[in-house]
Structures are given as C-alpha cells and as structure tokens.
Amino acid sequence: MTSLDNLTLPVRLRANEPGILLIENFLSPEDCAELMNLSLPHLKPSMIYNSQTGSLEPSTTRTSHGTFFDWGANAVVSRIEAKITNHFGYHLEQQECIQIQRYRVNQEYKPHWDYYQPHLGSDNAESLRNKGQRIATFLFYLQPAKQGGGTVFPEMGLHFTPKAGSLIYFENIKQLPEDFELQPLSLHGGVPVLEGEKWIATKWIRQPKC
Ligand SMILES: O=C(O)CCC(=O)C(=O)O
Ligand SMILES: [Fe+2]
C-alpha cells in the first residue's frame, strides 16, 4: 500500500483510516473532455451478474451507463496510468483497466464496498483468486453534475462534490505489518444526480503479486 505521507501532490482534503484524499486538477480539462467524447459511442447500461439465474441483468445498485478502455488504449489513458504509477507507485499490472461511468438525472451508485467478498458469489471468489483483492480506488471526476451526484462515505460522514479534473483516492483495506484486513469504513456511493450529467472514470487497484 502506498504511503500517503510522501505524496508530492497538493491534497485538498484528507482522512485517515481509511486513507481518503481529494486532489484537485489531477486531470486537465482537455483530457476529461477527450475521455467523455471517446466513451460516448460505447456507453451501455451497467449490468450485474445474477448468480441464481446465471445471466447478466441491469443493475439496481448502479444505474449509470458505462464503458471501459484497455490499458494504454489511447494517449489520455496512458497518461493517467503513468501518473498513478509515478505518484502512487501502483504498477500497471496492479491497475484494472479504466472504467467510465455517465450518470443522468436520478441515476446513482448505491453505497457499496469495492473490495471482493467471496461469500457473495463464485465470480467474486474467482476474481479474488486470480487477481487479488481490490486494495484502493481512484475516482476521477470528468464532469460533475449541475446538482446532486456527489460521492459519499456514510460511515465517515464525508460528502464530496468535486470539480472536473479532481481525483478522489481511497483505500479499501487496512494495512497491517505483514497482512491486511478489509476496511468496512470505506463504504461509499454516488448519490443521485438531480440536474445535468455526472461523468467519472474509475481505476481499481489490486494487491501486488508476491
Ligand atoms: O459515482 C461515484 O461517485 C462512486 C463510484 C464508485 O463507487 C465506483 O466506481 O466504484
Ligand atoms: Fe465504488
């Protein structure tokens, strides 16, 4: 896990346990606009795997539309991936590919944990076995909603409504000397958009391979 004490970035807001940072101007306005433009033709409703029926269904917890880009898919994605490595030390092998989400009025992502809970289904257990736990999350605000649509951490009493280009970084686990444990206080969600469109990009970070 990255030590947040040595960051050379201007931190606007910060919490400990779990580590949560708000960093403004992490992405340029041009990069935000380009990611939205490139995503637009590919957006699809967020789906969720129903382990009972074995099929994909529209998610009721995340009602946004989304898409993703492979690692290094274009210059903007490569820049973001390099910045994550340079500033936070997470190598590309630890980074999941970038996801883009667009929330329209009334769309939201209900409070959830980003870490995998194997008892919630075989998909979770398999992903955990193959790629390791999701230890941290990068949320990039490409465009905030005009009203509503912030990111909340209900257990921490935090509610962010960041500007375009901002990064919310948070840790989903608590680092112990030799091990880690899941951090339930990392519960978070995207509150419903009331006006306009909210666009974010997400990068989940897996535990390093030993
Ligand atoms: O939309 C938000 O503010 C939260 C998104 C989120 O939690 C995620 O992508 O994992
Ligand atoms: Fe999340």
mmCIF file with all atom_site columns, C-alpha atoms and ligand atoms in Angstrom:
data_model
loop_
_atom_site.group_PDB
_atom_site.id
_atom_site.type_symbol
_atom_site.label_atom_id
_atom_site.label_alt_id
_atom_site.label_comp_id
_atom_site.label_asym_id
_atom_site.label_entity_id
_atom_site.label_seq_id
_atom_site.pdbx_PDB_ins_code
_atom_site.Cartn_x
_atom_site.Cartn_y
_atom_site.Cartn_z
_atom_site.occupancy
_atom_site.B_iso_or_equiv
_atom_site.pdbx_formal_charge
_atom_site.auth_seq_id
_atom_site.auth_comp_id
_atom_site.auth_asym_id
_atom_site.auth_atom_id
_atom_site.pdbx_PDB_model_num
ATOM   1   C  CA . MET A 1 1   ? 0.000   0.000   0.000   1.00 0.00 ? 1   MET A CA 1
ATOM   2   C  CA . THR A 1 2   ? 1.282   3.430   -0.933  1.00 0.00 ? 2   THR A CA 1
ATOM   3   C  CA . SER A 1 3   ? 2.404   5.634   1.939   1.00 0.00 ? 3   SER A CA 1
ATOM   4   C  CA . LEU A 1 4   ? 0.314   8.778   1.559   1.00 0.00 ? 4   LEU A CA 1
ATOM   5   C  CA . ASP A 1 5   ? 2.812   10.784  3.614   1.00 0.00 ? 5   ASP A CA 1
ATOM   6   C  CA . ASN A 1 6   ? 5.307   11.108  0.763   1.00 0.00 ? 6   ASN A CA 1
ATOM   7   C  CA . LEU A 1 7   ? 2.896   12.346  -1.904  1.00 0.00 ? 7   LEU A CA 1
ATOM   8   C  CA . THR A 1 8   ? 4.123   15.343  -3.859  1.00 0.00 ? 8   THR A CA 1
ATOM   9   C  CA . LEU A 1 9   ? 0.608   16.386  -4.885  1.00 0.00 ? 9   LEU A CA 1
ATOM   10  C  CA . PRO A 1 10  ? -1.452  19.180  -3.310  1.00 0.00 ? 10  PRO A CA 1
ATOM   11  C  CA . VAL A 1 11  ? -4.084  17.459  -1.165  1.00 0.00 ? 11  VAL A CA 1
ATOM   12  C  CA . ARG A 1 12  ? -7.279  19.448  -0.654  1.00 0.00 ? 12  ARG A CA 1
ATOM   13  C  CA . LEU A 1 13  ? -8.952  17.165  1.893   1.00 0.00 ? 13  LEU A CA 1
ATOM   14  C  CA . ARG A 1 14  ? -7.719  14.133  3.723   1.00 0.00 ? 14  ARG A CA 1
ATOM   15  C  CA . ALA A 1 15  ? -8.989  11.422  6.097   1.00 0.00 ? 15  ALA A CA 1
ATOM   16  C  CA . ASN A 1 16  ? -7.085  8.586   7.759   1.00 0.00 ? 16  ASN A CA 1
ATOM   17  C  CA . GLU A 1 17  ? -8.278  5.027   8.379   1.00 0.00 ? 17  GLU A CA 1
ATOM   18  C  CA . PRO A 1 18  ? -9.342  4.587   5.734   1.00 0.00 ? 18  PRO A CA 1
ATOM   19  C  CA . GLY A 1 19  ? -6.986  6.864   3.830   1.00 0.00 ? 19  GLY A CA 1
ATOM   20  C  CA . ILE A 1 20  ? -9.122  9.165   1.666   1.00 0.00 ? 20  ILE A CA 1
ATOM   21  C  CA . LEU A 1 21  ? -7.728  12.051  -0.398  1.00 0.00 ? 21  LEU A CA 1
ATOM   22  C  CA . LEU A 1 22  ? -9.253  14.748  -2.554  1.00 0.00 ? 22  LEU A CA 1
ATOM   23  C  CA . ILE A 1 23  ? -6.769  16.130  -5.070  1.00 0.00 ? 23  ILE A CA 1
ATOM   24  C  CA . GLU A 1 24  ? -7.924  18.847  -7.473  1.00 0.00 ? 24  GLU A CA 1
ATOM   25  C  CA . ASN A 1 25  ? -6.629  19.402  -11.019 1.00 0.00 ? 25  ASN A CA 1
ATOM   26  C  CA . PHE A 1 26  ? -5.243  15.880  -11.311 1.00 0.00 ? 26  PHE A CA 1
ATOM   27  C  CA . LEU A 1 27  ? -6.565  15.688  -14.891 1.00 0.00 ? 27  LEU A CA 1
ATOM   28  C  CA . SER A 1 28  ? -6.549  18.515  -17.425 1.00 0.00 ? 28  SER A CA 1
ATOM   29  C  CA . PRO A 1 29  ? -9.871  19.811  -18.837 1.00 0.00 ? 29  PRO A CA 1
ATOM   30  C  CA . GLU A 1 30  ? -8.751  18.552  -22.283 1.00 0.00 ? 30  GLU A CA 1
ATOM   31  C  CA . ASP A 1 31  ? -8.144  15.008  -21.010 1.00 0.00 ? 31  ASP A CA 1
ATOM   32  C  CA . CYS A 1 32  ? -11.542 14.961  -19.248 1.00 0.00 ? 32  CYS A CA 1
ATOM   33  C  CA . ALA A 1 33  ? -13.317 16.118  -22.428 1.00 0.00 ? 33  ALA A CA 1
ATOM   34  C  CA . GLU A 1 34  ? -11.497 13.631  -24.623 1.00 0.00 ? 34  GLU A CA 1
ATOM   35  C  CA . LEU A 1 35  ? -12.294 10.662  -22.366 1.00 0.00 ? 35  LEU A CA 1
ATOM   36  C  CA . MET A 1 36  ? -16.001 11.596  -22.412 1.00 0.00 ? 36  MET A CA 1
ATOM   37  C  CA . ASN A 1 37  ? -16.018 12.017  -26.212 1.00 0.00 ? 37  ASN A CA 1
ATOM   38  C  CA . LEU A 1 38  ? -14.251 8.726   -26.810 1.00 0.00 ? 38  LEU A CA 1
ATOM   39  C  CA . SER A 1 39  ? -16.636 6.895   -24.439 1.00 0.00 ? 39  SER A CA 1
ATOM   40  C  CA . LEU A 1 40  ? -19.923 8.286   -25.704 1.00 0.00 ? 40  LEU A CA 1
ATOM   41  C  CA . PRO A 1 41  ? -20.477 5.863   -28.619 1.00 0.00 ? 41  PRO A CA 1
ATOM   42  C  CA . HIS A 1 42  ? -19.699 2.847   -26.398 1.00 0.00 ? 42  HIS A CA 1
ATOM   43  C  CA . LEU A 1 43  ? -21.833 3.513   -23.294 1.00 0.00 ? 43  LEU A CA 1
ATOM   44  C  CA . LYS A 1 44  ? -24.024 0.626   -22.132 1.00 0.00 ? 44  LYS A CA 1
ATOM   45  C  CA . PRO A 1 45  ? -26.274 0.179   -19.075 1.00 0.00 ? 45  PRO A CA 1
ATOM   46  C  CA . SER A 1 46  ? -24.432 -1.142  -16.018 1.00 0.00 ? 46  SER A CA 1
ATOM   47  C  CA . MET A 1 47  ? -25.137 -4.845  -15.624 1.00 0.00 ? 47  MET A CA 1
ATOM   48  C  CA . ILE A 1 48  ? -24.797 -7.215  -12.724 1.00 0.00 ? 48  ILE A CA 1
ATOM   49  C  CA . TYR A 1 49  ? -24.330 -10.983 -12.694 1.00 0.00 ? 49  TYR A CA 1
ATOM   50  C  CA . ASN A 1 50  ? -27.248 -12.849 -11.121 1.00 0.00 ? 50  ASN A CA 1
ATOM   51  C  CA . SER A 1 51  ? -25.737 -15.987 -9.605  1.00 0.00 ? 51  SER A CA 1
ATOM   52  C  CA . GLN A 1 52  ? -29.202 -17.554 -9.276  1.00 0.00 ? 52  GLN A CA 1
ATOM   53  C  CA . THR A 1 53  ? -30.168 -17.316 -12.958 1.00 0.00 ? 53  THR A CA 1
ATOM   54  C  CA . GLY A 1 54  ? -26.595 -17.230 -14.299 1.00 0.00 ? 54  GLY A CA 1
ATOM   55  C  CA . SER A 1 55  ? -27.386 -14.239 -16.528 1.00 0.00 ? 55  SER A CA 1
ATOM   56  C  CA . LEU A 1 56  ? -26.417 -10.578 -16.690 1.00 0.00 ? 56  LEU A CA 1
ATOM   57  C  CA . GLU A 1 57  ? -29.177 -8.175  -15.648 1.00 0.00 ? 57  GLU A CA 1
ATOM   58  C  CA . PRO A 1 58  ? -29.443 -4.377  -15.433 1.00 0.00 ? 58  PRO A CA 1
ATOM   59  C  CA . SER A 1 59  ? -28.024 -3.416  -12.055 1.00 0.00 ? 59  SER A CA 1
ATOM   60  C  CA . THR A 1 60  ? -30.380 -1.863  -9.495  1.00 0.00 ? 60  THR A CA 1
ATOM   61  C  CA . THR A 1 61  ? -27.487 -0.644  -7.327  1.00 0.00 ? 61  THR A CA 1
ATOM   62  C  CA . ARG A 1 62  ? -25.576 1.132   -10.154 1.00 0.00 ? 62  ARG A CA 1
ATOM   63  C  CA . THR A 1 63  ? -27.982 2.682   -12.648 1.00 0.00 ? 63  THR A CA 1
ATOM   64  C  CA . SER A 1 64  ? -25.435 4.612   -14.740 1.00 0.00 ? 64  SER A CA 1
ATOM   65  C  CA . HIS A 1 65  ? -24.213 3.791   -18.253 1.00 0.00 ? 65  HIS A CA 1
ATOM   66  C  CA . GLY A 1 66  ? -20.575 2.834   -18.656 1.00 0.00 ? 66  GLY A CA 1
ATOM   67  C  CA . THR A 1 67  ? -17.748 1.513   -20.762 1.00 0.00 ? 67  THR A CA 1
ATOM   68  C  CA . PHE A 1 68  ? -14.050 0.757   -20.326 1.00 0.00 ? 68  PHE A CA 1
ATOM   69  C  CA . PHE A 1 69  ? -10.741 1.211   -22.131 1.00 0.00 ? 69  PHE A CA 1
ATOM   70  C  CA . ASP A 1 70  ? -7.961  -1.339  -22.282 1.00 0.00 ? 70  ASP A CA 1
ATOM   71  C  CA . TRP A 1 71  ? -4.596  -0.450  -20.735 1.00 0.00 ? 71  TRP A CA 1
ATOM   72  C  CA . GLY A 1 72  ? -2.820  2.088   -22.953 1.00 0.00 ? 72  GLY A CA 1
ATOM   73  C  CA . ALA A 1 73  ? -5.860  2.274   -25.282 1.00 0.00 ? 73  ALA A CA 1
ATOM   74  C  CA . ASN A 1 74  ? -5.160  5.928   -26.098 1.00 0.00 ? 74  ASN A CA 1
ATOM   75  C  CA . ALA A 1 75  ? -2.877  8.767   -25.055 1.00 0.00 ? 75  ALA A CA 1
ATOM   76  C  CA . VAL A 1 76  ? -5.165  10.007  -22.255 1.00 0.00 ? 76  VAL A CA 1
ATOM   77  C  CA . VAL A 1 77  ? -5.473  6.565   -20.694 1.00 0.00 ? 77  VAL A CA 1
ATOM   78  C  CA . SER A 1 78  ? -1.698  6.083   -20.908 1.00 0.00 ? 78  SER A CA 1
ATOM   79  C  CA . ARG A 1 79  ? -1.112  9.435   -19.211 1.00 0.00 ? 79  ARG A CA 1
ATOM   80  C  CA . ILE A 1 80  ? -3.464  8.527   -16.342 1.00 0.00 ? 80  ILE A CA 1
ATOM   81  C  CA . GLU A 1 81  ? -1.864  5.107   -15.903 1.00 0.00 ? 81  GLU A CA 1
ATOM   82  C  CA . ALA A 1 82  ? 1.630   6.631   -15.818 1.00 0.00 ? 82  ALA A CA 1
ATOM   83  C  CA . LYS A 1 83  ? 0.550   9.294   -13.296 1.00 0.00 ? 83  LYS A CA 1
ATOM   84  C  CA . ILE A 1 84  ? -0.856  6.608   -10.989 1.00 0.00 ? 84  ILE A CA 1
ATOM   85  C  CA . THR A 1 85  ? 2.462   4.744   -11.130 1.00 0.00 ? 85  THR A CA 1
ATOM   86  C  CA . ASN A 1 86  ? 4.604   7.866   -10.753 1.00 0.00 ? 86  ASN A CA 1
ATOM   87  C  CA . HIS A 1 87  ? 2.731   9.440   -7.848  1.00 0.00 ? 87  HIS A CA 1
ATOM   88  C  CA . PHE A 1 88  ? 1.306   6.418   -6.026  1.00 0.00 ? 88  PHE A CA 1
ATOM   89  C  CA . GLY A 1 89  ? 3.684   3.621   -7.038  1.00 0.00 ? 89  GLY A CA 1
ATOM   90  C  CA . TYR A 1 90  ? 0.983   1.261   -8.344  1.00 0.00 ? 90  TYR A CA 1
ATOM   91  C  CA . HIS A 1 91  ? 2.375   -0.513  -11.397 1.00 0.00 ? 91  HIS A CA 1
ATOM   92  C  CA . LEU A 1 92  ? 0.258   -1.239  -14.459 1.00 0.00 ? 92  LEU A CA 1
ATOM   93  C  CA . GLU A 1 93  ? -0.034  -4.931  -13.522 1.00 0.00 ? 93  GLU A CA 1
ATOM   94  C  CA . GLN A 1 94  ? -1.849  -3.852  -10.351 1.00 0.00 ? 94  GLN A CA 1
ATOM   95  C  CA . GLN A 1 95  ? -4.213  -1.467  -12.151 1.00 0.00 ? 95  GLN A CA 1
ATOM   96  C  CA . GLU A 1 96  ? -7.520  -2.735  -13.531 1.00 0.00 ? 96  GLU A CA 1
ATOM   97  C  CA . CYS A 1 97  ? -8.431  -1.225  -16.886 1.00 0.00 ? 97  CYS A CA 1
ATOM   98  C  CA . ILE A 1 98  ? -10.135 2.153   -16.650 1.00 0.00 ? 98  ILE A CA 1
ATOM   99  C  CA . GLN A 1 99  ? -13.931 2.309   -16.405 1.00 0.00 ? 99  GLN A CA 1
ATOM   100 C  CA . ILE A 1 100 ? -16.014 5.302   -17.467 1.00 0.00 ? 100 ILE A CA 1
ATOM   101 C  CA . GLN A 1 101 ? -19.476 5.985   -15.995 1.00 0.00 ? 101 GLN A CA 1
ATOM   102 C  CA . ARG A 1 102 ? -22.101 8.526   -17.001 1.00 0.00 ? 102 ARG A CA 1
ATOM   103 C  CA . TYR A 1 103 ? -24.937 9.241   -14.563 1.00 0.00 ? 103 TYR A CA 1
ATOM   104 C  CA . ARG A 1 104 ? -28.022 11.094  -15.765 1.00 0.00 ? 104 ARG A CA 1
ATOM   105 C  CA . VAL A 1 105 ? -30.805 12.590  -13.606 1.00 0.00 ? 105 VAL A CA 1
ATOM   106 C  CA . ASN A 1 106 ? -31.919 10.118  -10.896 1.00 0.00 ? 106 ASN A CA 1
ATOM   107 C  CA . GLN A 1 107 ? -29.067 7.707   -11.657 1.00 0.00 ? 107 GLN A CA 1
ATOM   108 C  CA . GLU A 1 108 ? -26.793 6.678   -8.812  1.00 0.00 ? 108 GLU A CA 1
ATOM   109 C  CA . TYR A 1 109 ? -24.460 4.062   -7.377  1.00 0.00 ? 109 TYR A CA 1
ATOM   110 C  CA . LYS A 1 110 ? -25.856 2.940   -4.023  1.00 0.00 ? 110 LYS A CA 1
ATOM   111 C  CA . PRO A 1 111 ? -23.386 2.613   -1.108  1.00 0.00 ? 111 PRO A CA 1
ATOM   112 C  CA . HIS A 1 112 ? -21.125 -0.411  -1.555  1.00 0.00 ? 112 HIS A CA 1
ATOM   113 C  CA . TRP A 1 113 ? -17.617 -1.689  -0.943  1.00 0.00 ? 113 TRP A CA 1
ATOM   114 C  CA . ASP A 1 114 ? -15.179 -2.011  -3.812  1.00 0.00 ? 114 ASP A CA 1
ATOM   115 C  CA . TYR A 1 115 ? -13.416 -4.988  -2.227  1.00 0.00 ? 115 TYR A CA 1
ATOM   116 C  CA . TYR A 1 116 ? -14.447 -8.506  -3.196  1.00 0.00 ? 116 TYR A CA 1
ATOM   117 C  CA . GLN A 1 117 ? -16.425 -10.577 -0.740  1.00 0.00 ? 117 GLN A CA 1
ATOM   118 C  CA . PRO A 1 118 ? -16.034 -14.227 -1.757  1.00 0.00 ? 118 PRO A CA 1
ATOM   119 C  CA . HIS A 1 119 ? -19.190 -15.329 0.066   1.00 0.00 ? 119 HIS A CA 1
ATOM   120 C  CA . LEU A 1 120 ? -21.224 -13.128 -2.323  1.00 0.00 ? 120 LEU A CA 1
ATOM   121 C  CA . GLY A 1 121 ? -20.744 -15.478 -5.255  1.00 0.00 ? 121 GLY A CA 1
ATOM   122 C  CA . SER A 1 122 ? -18.353 -17.543 -7.303  1.00 0.00 ? 122 SER A CA 1
ATOM   123 C  CA . ASP A 1 123 ? -17.432 -14.557 -9.541  1.00 0.00 ? 123 ASP A CA 1
ATOM   124 C  CA . ASN A 1 124 ? -16.107 -12.701 -6.510  1.00 0.00 ? 124 ASN A CA 1
ATOM   125 C  CA . ALA A 1 125 ? -14.174 -15.728 -5.299  1.00 0.00 ? 125 ALA A CA 1
ATOM   126 C  CA . GLU A 1 126 ? -12.634 -16.344 -8.715  1.00 0.00 ? 126 GLU A CA 1
ATOM   127 C  CA . SER A 1 127 ? -11.613 -12.734 -9.291  1.00 0.00 ? 127 SER A CA 1
ATOM   128 C  CA . LEU A 1 128 ? -10.036 -12.655 -5.851  1.00 0.00 ? 128 LEU A CA 1
ATOM   129 C  CA . ARG A 1 129 ? -8.118  -15.878 -6.508  1.00 0.00 ? 129 ARG A CA 1
ATOM   130 C  CA . ASN A 1 130 ? -6.870  -14.762 -9.936  1.00 0.00 ? 130 ASN A CA 1
ATOM   131 C  CA . LYS A 1 131 ? -6.104  -11.091 -9.436  1.00 0.00 ? 131 LYS A CA 1
ATOM   132 C  CA . GLY A 1 132 ? -6.052  -10.417 -5.700  1.00 0.00 ? 132 GLY A CA 1
ATOM   133 C  CA . GLN A 1 133 ? -8.064  -8.045  -3.554  1.00 0.00 ? 133 GLN A CA 1
ATOM   134 C  CA . ARG A 1 134 ? -9.022  -4.506  -4.628  1.00 0.00 ? 134 ARG A CA 1
ATOM   135 C  CA . ILE A 1 135 ? -6.936  -2.557  -2.159  1.00 0.00 ? 135 ILE A CA 1
ATOM   136 C  CA . ALA A 1 136 ? -7.546  1.016   -3.368  1.00 0.00 ? 136 ALA A CA 1
ATOM   137 C  CA . THR A 1 137 ? -9.762  3.044   -5.699  1.00 0.00 ? 137 THR A CA 1
ATOM   138 C  CA . PHE A 1 138 ? -9.104  6.064   -7.916  1.00 0.00 ? 138 PHE A CA 1
ATOM   139 C  CA . LEU A 1 139 ? -12.232 8.070   -8.854  1.00 0.00 ? 139 LEU A CA 1
ATOM   140 C  CA . PHE A 1 140 ? -11.625 10.796  -11.407 1.00 0.00 ? 140 PHE A CA 1
ATOM   141 C  CA . TYR A 1 141 ? -14.301 13.429  -11.856 1.00 0.00 ? 141 TYR A CA 1
ATOM   142 C  CA . LEU A 1 142 ? -14.510 14.138  -15.588 1.00 0.00 ? 142 LEU A CA 1
ATOM   143 C  CA . GLN A 1 143 ? -17.623 16.299  -15.178 1.00 0.00 ? 143 GLN A CA 1
ATOM   144 C  CA . PRO A 1 144 ? -19.652 16.960  -12.018 1.00 0.00 ? 144 PRO A CA 1
ATOM   145 C  CA . ALA A 1 145 ? -23.444 17.089  -12.149 1.00 0.00 ? 145 ALA A CA 1
ATOM   146 C  CA . LYS A 1 146 ? -25.020 20.551  -12.047 1.00 0.00 ? 146 LYS A CA 1
ATOM   147 C  CA . GLN A 1 147 ? -26.851 19.461  -8.891  1.00 0.00 ? 147 GLN A CA 1
ATOM   148 C  CA . GLY A 1 148 ? -26.543 16.316  -6.772  1.00 0.00 ? 148 GLY A CA 1
ATOM   149 C  CA . GLY A 1 149 ? -24.313 13.439  -7.849  1.00 0.00 ? 149 GLY A CA 1
ATOM   150 C  CA . GLY A 1 150 ? -21.558 13.739  -5.248  1.00 0.00 ? 150 GLY A CA 1
ATOM   151 C  CA . THR A 1 151 ? -19.607 10.868  -3.705  1.00 0.00 ? 151 THR A CA 1
ATOM   152 C  CA . VAL A 1 152 ? -20.427 9.929   -0.099  1.00 0.00 ? 152 VAL A CA 1
ATOM   153 C  CA . PHE A 1 153 ? -18.706 7.894   2.601   1.00 0.00 ? 153 PHE A CA 1
ATOM   154 C  CA . PRO A 1 154 ? -21.647 7.418   5.005   1.00 0.00 ? 154 PRO A CA 1
ATOM   155 C  CA . GLU A 1 155 ? -19.586 5.798   7.784   1.00 0.00 ? 155 GLU A CA 1
ATOM   156 C  CA . MET A 1 156 ? -17.042 8.626   7.661   1.00 0.00 ? 156 MET A CA 1
ATOM   157 C  CA . GLY A 1 157 ? -19.564 11.479  7.432   1.00 0.00 ? 157 GLY A CA 1
ATOM   158 C  CA . LEU A 1 158 ? -17.920 12.675  4.197   1.00 0.00 ? 158 LEU A CA 1
ATOM   159 C  CA . HIS A 1 159 ? -19.722 14.064  1.151   1.00 0.00 ? 159 HIS A CA 1
ATOM   160 C  CA . PHE A 1 160 ? -17.621 15.233  -1.807  1.00 0.00 ? 160 PHE A CA 1
ATOM   161 C  CA . THR A 1 161 ? -18.846 17.324  -4.738  1.00 0.00 ? 161 THR A CA 1
ATOM   162 C  CA . PRO A 1 162 ? -15.551 17.698  -6.622  1.00 0.00 ? 162 PRO A CA 1
ATOM   163 C  CA . LYS A 1 163 ? -14.793 19.890  -9.631  1.00 0.00 ? 163 LYS A CA 1
ATOM   164 C  CA . ALA A 1 164 ? -13.903 18.450  -13.044 1.00 0.00 ? 164 ALA A CA 1
ATOM   165 C  CA . GLY A 1 165 ? -10.348 17.084  -13.090 1.00 0.00 ? 165 GLY A CA 1
ATOM   166 C  CA . SER A 1 166 ? -10.404 16.135  -9.390  1.00 0.00 ? 166 SER A CA 1
ATOM   167 C  CA . LEU A 1 167 ? -9.305  12.794  -8.013  1.00 0.00 ? 167 LEU A CA 1
ATOM   168 C  CA . ILE A 1 168 ? -10.829 11.036  -5.002  1.00 0.00 ? 168 ILE A CA 1
ATOM   169 C  CA . TYR A 1 169 ? -8.415  8.339   -3.861  1.00 0.00 ? 169 TYR A CA 1
ATOM   170 C  CA . PHE A 1 170 ? -9.333  5.908   -1.095  1.00 0.00 ? 170 PHE A CA 1
ATOM   171 C  CA . GLU A 1 171 ? -8.158  2.696   0.496   1.00 0.00 ? 171 GLU A CA 1
ATOM   172 C  CA . ASN A 1 172 ? -10.452 -0.311  0.795   1.00 0.00 ? 172 ASN A CA 1
ATOM   173 C  CA . ILE A 1 173 ? -8.217  -2.205  3.192   1.00 0.00 ? 173 ILE A CA 1
ATOM   174 C  CA . LYS A 1 174 ? -6.298  -1.558  6.359   1.00 0.00 ? 174 LYS A CA 1
ATOM   175 C  CA . GLN A 1 175 ? -2.605  -2.391  6.069   1.00 0.00 ? 175 GLN A CA 1
ATOM   176 C  CA . LEU A 1 176 ? -1.178  -4.500  8.907   1.00 0.00 ? 176 LEU A CA 1
ATOM   177 C  CA . PRO A 1 177 ? 2.575   -5.166  9.346   1.00 0.00 ? 177 PRO A CA 1
ATOM   178 C  CA . GLU A 1 178 ? 2.519   -8.491  7.451   1.00 0.00 ? 178 GLU A CA 1
ATOM   179 C  CA . ASP A 1 179 ? -1.011  -8.631  6.112   1.00 0.00 ? 179 ASP A CA 1
ATOM   180 C  CA . PHE A 1 180 ? -4.137  -6.547  5.598   1.00 0.00 ? 180 PHE A CA 1
ATOM   181 C  CA . GLU A 1 181 ? -7.765  -6.621  6.589   1.00 0.00 ? 181 GLU A CA 1
ATOM   182 C  CA . LEU A 1 182 ? -10.852 -5.303  4.814   1.00 0.00 ? 182 LEU A CA 1
ATOM   183 C  CA . GLN A 1 183 ? -11.877 -1.785  5.775   1.00 0.00 ? 183 GLN A CA 1
ATOM   184 C  CA . PRO A 1 184 ? -15.693 -1.592  6.141   1.00 0.00 ? 184 PRO A CA 1
ATOM   185 C  CA . LEU A 1 185 ? -15.474 2.180   6.748   1.00 0.00 ? 185 LEU A CA 1
ATOM   186 C  CA . SER A 1 186 ? -14.604 2.518   3.047   1.00 0.00 ? 186 SER A CA 1
ATOM   187 C  CA . LEU A 1 187 ? -18.328 2.078   2.274   1.00 0.00 ? 187 LEU A CA 1
ATOM   188 C  CA . HIS A 1 188 ? -19.141 4.711   -0.375  1.00 0.00 ? 188 HIS A CA 1
ATOM   189 C  CA . GLY A 1 189 ? -21.628 5.602   -3.078  1.00 0.00 ? 189 GLY A CA 1
ATOM   190 C  CA . GLY A 1 190 ? -22.514 8.033   -5.840  1.00 0.00 ? 190 GLY A CA 1
ATOM   191 C  CA . VAL A 1 191 ? -25.642 9.947   -4.799  1.00 0.00 ? 191 VAL A CA 1
ATOM   192 C  CA . PRO A 1 192 ? -28.430 10.518  -7.361  1.00 0.00 ? 192 PRO A CA 1
ATOM   193 C  CA . VAL A 1 193 ? -27.868 13.231  -9.941  1.00 0.00 ? 193 VAL A CA 1
ATOM   194 C  CA . LEU A 1 194 ? -30.533 15.939  -9.669  1.00 0.00 ? 194 LEU A CA 1
ATOM   195 C  CA . GLU A 1 195 ? -29.572 18.061  -12.680 1.00 0.00 ? 195 GLU A CA 1
ATOM   196 C  CA . GLY A 1 196 ? -27.102 17.679  -15.547 1.00 0.00 ? 196 GLY A CA 1
ATOM   197 C  CA . GLU A 1 197 ? -24.794 14.711  -16.128 1.00 0.00 ? 197 GLU A CA 1
ATOM   198 C  CA . LYS A 1 198 ? -22.033 13.357  -13.922 1.00 0.00 ? 198 LYS A CA 1
ATOM   199 C  CA . TRP A 1 199 ? -19.099 11.605  -15.604 1.00 0.00 ? 199 TRP A CA 1
ATOM   200 C  CA . ILE A 1 200 ? -16.393 9.739   -13.734 1.00 0.00 ? 200 ILE A CA 1
ATOM   201 C  CA . ALA A 1 201 ? -13.559 7.367   -14.520 1.00 0.00 ? 201 ALA A CA 1
ATOM   202 C  CA . THR A 1 202 ? -12.591 4.621   -12.071 1.00 0.00 ? 202 THR A CA 1
ATOM   203 C  CA . LYS A 1 203 ? -9.378  2.651   -11.613 1.00 0.00 ? 203 LYS A CA 1
ATOM   204 C  CA . TRP A 1 204 ? -9.370  -0.144  -9.081  1.00 0.00 ? 204 TRP A CA 1
ATOM   205 C  CA . ILE A 1 205 ? -6.007  -1.267  -7.722  1.00 0.00 ? 205 ILE A CA 1
ATOM   206 C  CA . ARG A 1 206 ? -5.292  -4.923  -6.910  1.00 0.00 ? 206 ARG A CA 1
ATOM   207 C  CA . GLN A 1 207 ? -2.910  -6.164  -4.259  1.00 0.00 ? 207 GLN A CA 1
ATOM   208 C  CA . PRO A 1 208 ? 0.626   -6.665  -5.596  1.00 0.00 ? 208 PRO A CA 1
ATOM   209 C  CA . LYS A 1 209 ? 1.634   -10.159 -6.673  1.00 0.00 ? 209 LYS A CA 1
ATOM   210 C  CA . CYS A 1 210 ? 4.354   -11.620 -4.484  1.00 0.00 ? 210 CYS A CA 1
HETATM 211 O  O1 . LIG B 2 .   ? -20.074 7.604   -8.621  1.00 0.00 ? 1   LIG B O1 1
HETATM 212 C  C1 . LIG B 2 .   ? -19.432 7.673   -7.585  1.00 0.00 ? 1   LIG B C1 1
HETATM 213 O  O2 . LIG B 2 .   ? -19.272 8.749   -7.010  1.00 0.00 ? 1   LIG B O2 1
HETATM 214 C  C2 . LIG B 2 .   ? -18.854 6.425   -6.970  1.00 0.00 ? 1   LIG B C2 1
HETATM 215 C  C3 . LIG B 2 .   ? -18.368 5.418   -7.987  1.00 0.00 ? 1   LIG B C3 1
HETATM 216 C  C4 . LIG B 2 .   ? -17.865 4.154   -7.369  1.00 0.00 ? 1   LIG B C4 1
HETATM 217 O  O3 . LIG B 2 .   ? -18.031 3.927   -6.217  1.00 0.00 ? 1   LIG B O3 1
HETATM 218 C  C5 . LIG B 2 .   ? -17.135 3.148   -8.171  1.00 0.00 ? 1   LIG B C5 1
HETATM 219 O  O4 . LIG B 2 .   ? -16.998 3.326   -9.393  1.00 0.00 ? 1   LIG B O4 1
HETATM 220 O  O5 . LIG B 2 .   ? -16.687 2.143   -7.582  1.00 0.00 ? 1   LIG B O5 1
HETATM 221 FE FE . FE  B 3 .   ? -17.104 2.039   -5.623  1.00 0.00 ? 2   FE  B FE 1
#
